[in-house]
């Protein structure tokens, strides 16, 4: 597992340089989810693939930017599901973006995830890893990630990150969000899943929601590359992650690009979601 974290660290340093200095324009390609790929999405995907190809314990990789699973080492143990550059359309407005990694064994259902990590490319570059504990590292001047601290959520937080277009929300979802704001929670939403969830993790808690909507009943965020990794991280940080009714890590991904509604947060906020969603 250490060599996988080292490969993620090496890739992060290279992706950071690509974000800072390369072309932010679109390519000619459309990925499996129907997004036109930015040149940066493709560059980041290639960098990460190159670093993972050096690690013999990685059997295969599944990227948000690739249509199919790619075999790397037939005798390897792990499959890595990753989003090379989540929120990449925010690069041209110079907001923070990230890379997300889920490390799986014997399948890519929620129950198969054994570790997860993400990198935030913001004013500083930070890496968060989750195995038994969730640890924050910061990139130093010598391009090494140095441990900053462990991350643990409080029982209850103060932030509310509300995803998806409100026009498509179910009335009970709107009611839930309105009630949370009425309790004094503050809105924090950049449109980048990585910095938005990172903020909740580092500020002690709150709620991030990306619900089902009228035009996307299964939500937008992808199970294997985005939702399972963060569900694992939130649980290990003593928070919780659900799809509205069920624990995310009990879900199965029947296809690699499957999506799911998702809620990540500290225990108290997730209880509120469960209570409201149980009525519908
Ligand atoms: P991407 O993988 O195409 O970059 O999209 C994922 C992003 C997430 O980072 C973010 O939470 C979400 O899309 C924002 O969507 P919306 O603008 O609909 O709230
Ligand atoms: Mg993404």
PDB file of N, CA and C and ligand atoms in Angstrom, residues 64 83 86 222 226, ligand 2:
ATOM      1  N   UNK A  64     -12.122   7.810 -14.535  1.00  0.00           N
ATOM      2  CA  UNK A  64     -13.300   8.514 -15.038  1.00  0.00           C
ATOM      3  C   UNK A  64     -13.100   8.890 -16.512  1.00  0.00           C
ATOM      4  N   UNK A  83     -10.562   9.526 -10.279  1.00  0.00           N
ATOM      5  CA  UNK A  83     -10.943  10.679 -11.098  1.00  0.00           C
ATOM      6  C   UNK A  83      -9.701  11.554 -11.154  1.00  0.00           C
ATOM      7  N   UNK A  86     -10.895  16.055 -10.824  1.00  0.00           N
ATOM      8  CA  UNK A  86     -12.297  16.356 -10.540  1.00  0.00           C
ATOM      9  C   UNK A  86     -12.499  17.869 -10.502  1.00  0.00           C
ATOM     10  N   UNK A 222     -20.038   9.818  -9.486  1.00  0.00           N
ATOM     11  CA  UNK A 222     -19.789   8.416  -9.858  1.00  0.00           C
ATOM     12  C   UNK A 222     -19.321   7.597  -8.660  1.00  0.00           C
ATOM     13  N   UNK A 226     -15.622   8.536  -7.253  1.00  0.00           N
ATOM     14  CA  UNK A 226     -15.859   9.712  -6.421  1.00  0.00           C
ATOM     15  C   UNK A 226     -16.566   9.364  -5.110  1.00  0.00           C
TER      16      UNK A 226
HETATM   17 MG1  LIG B   2     -15.302  14.021 -11.148  1.00  0.00          MG
END
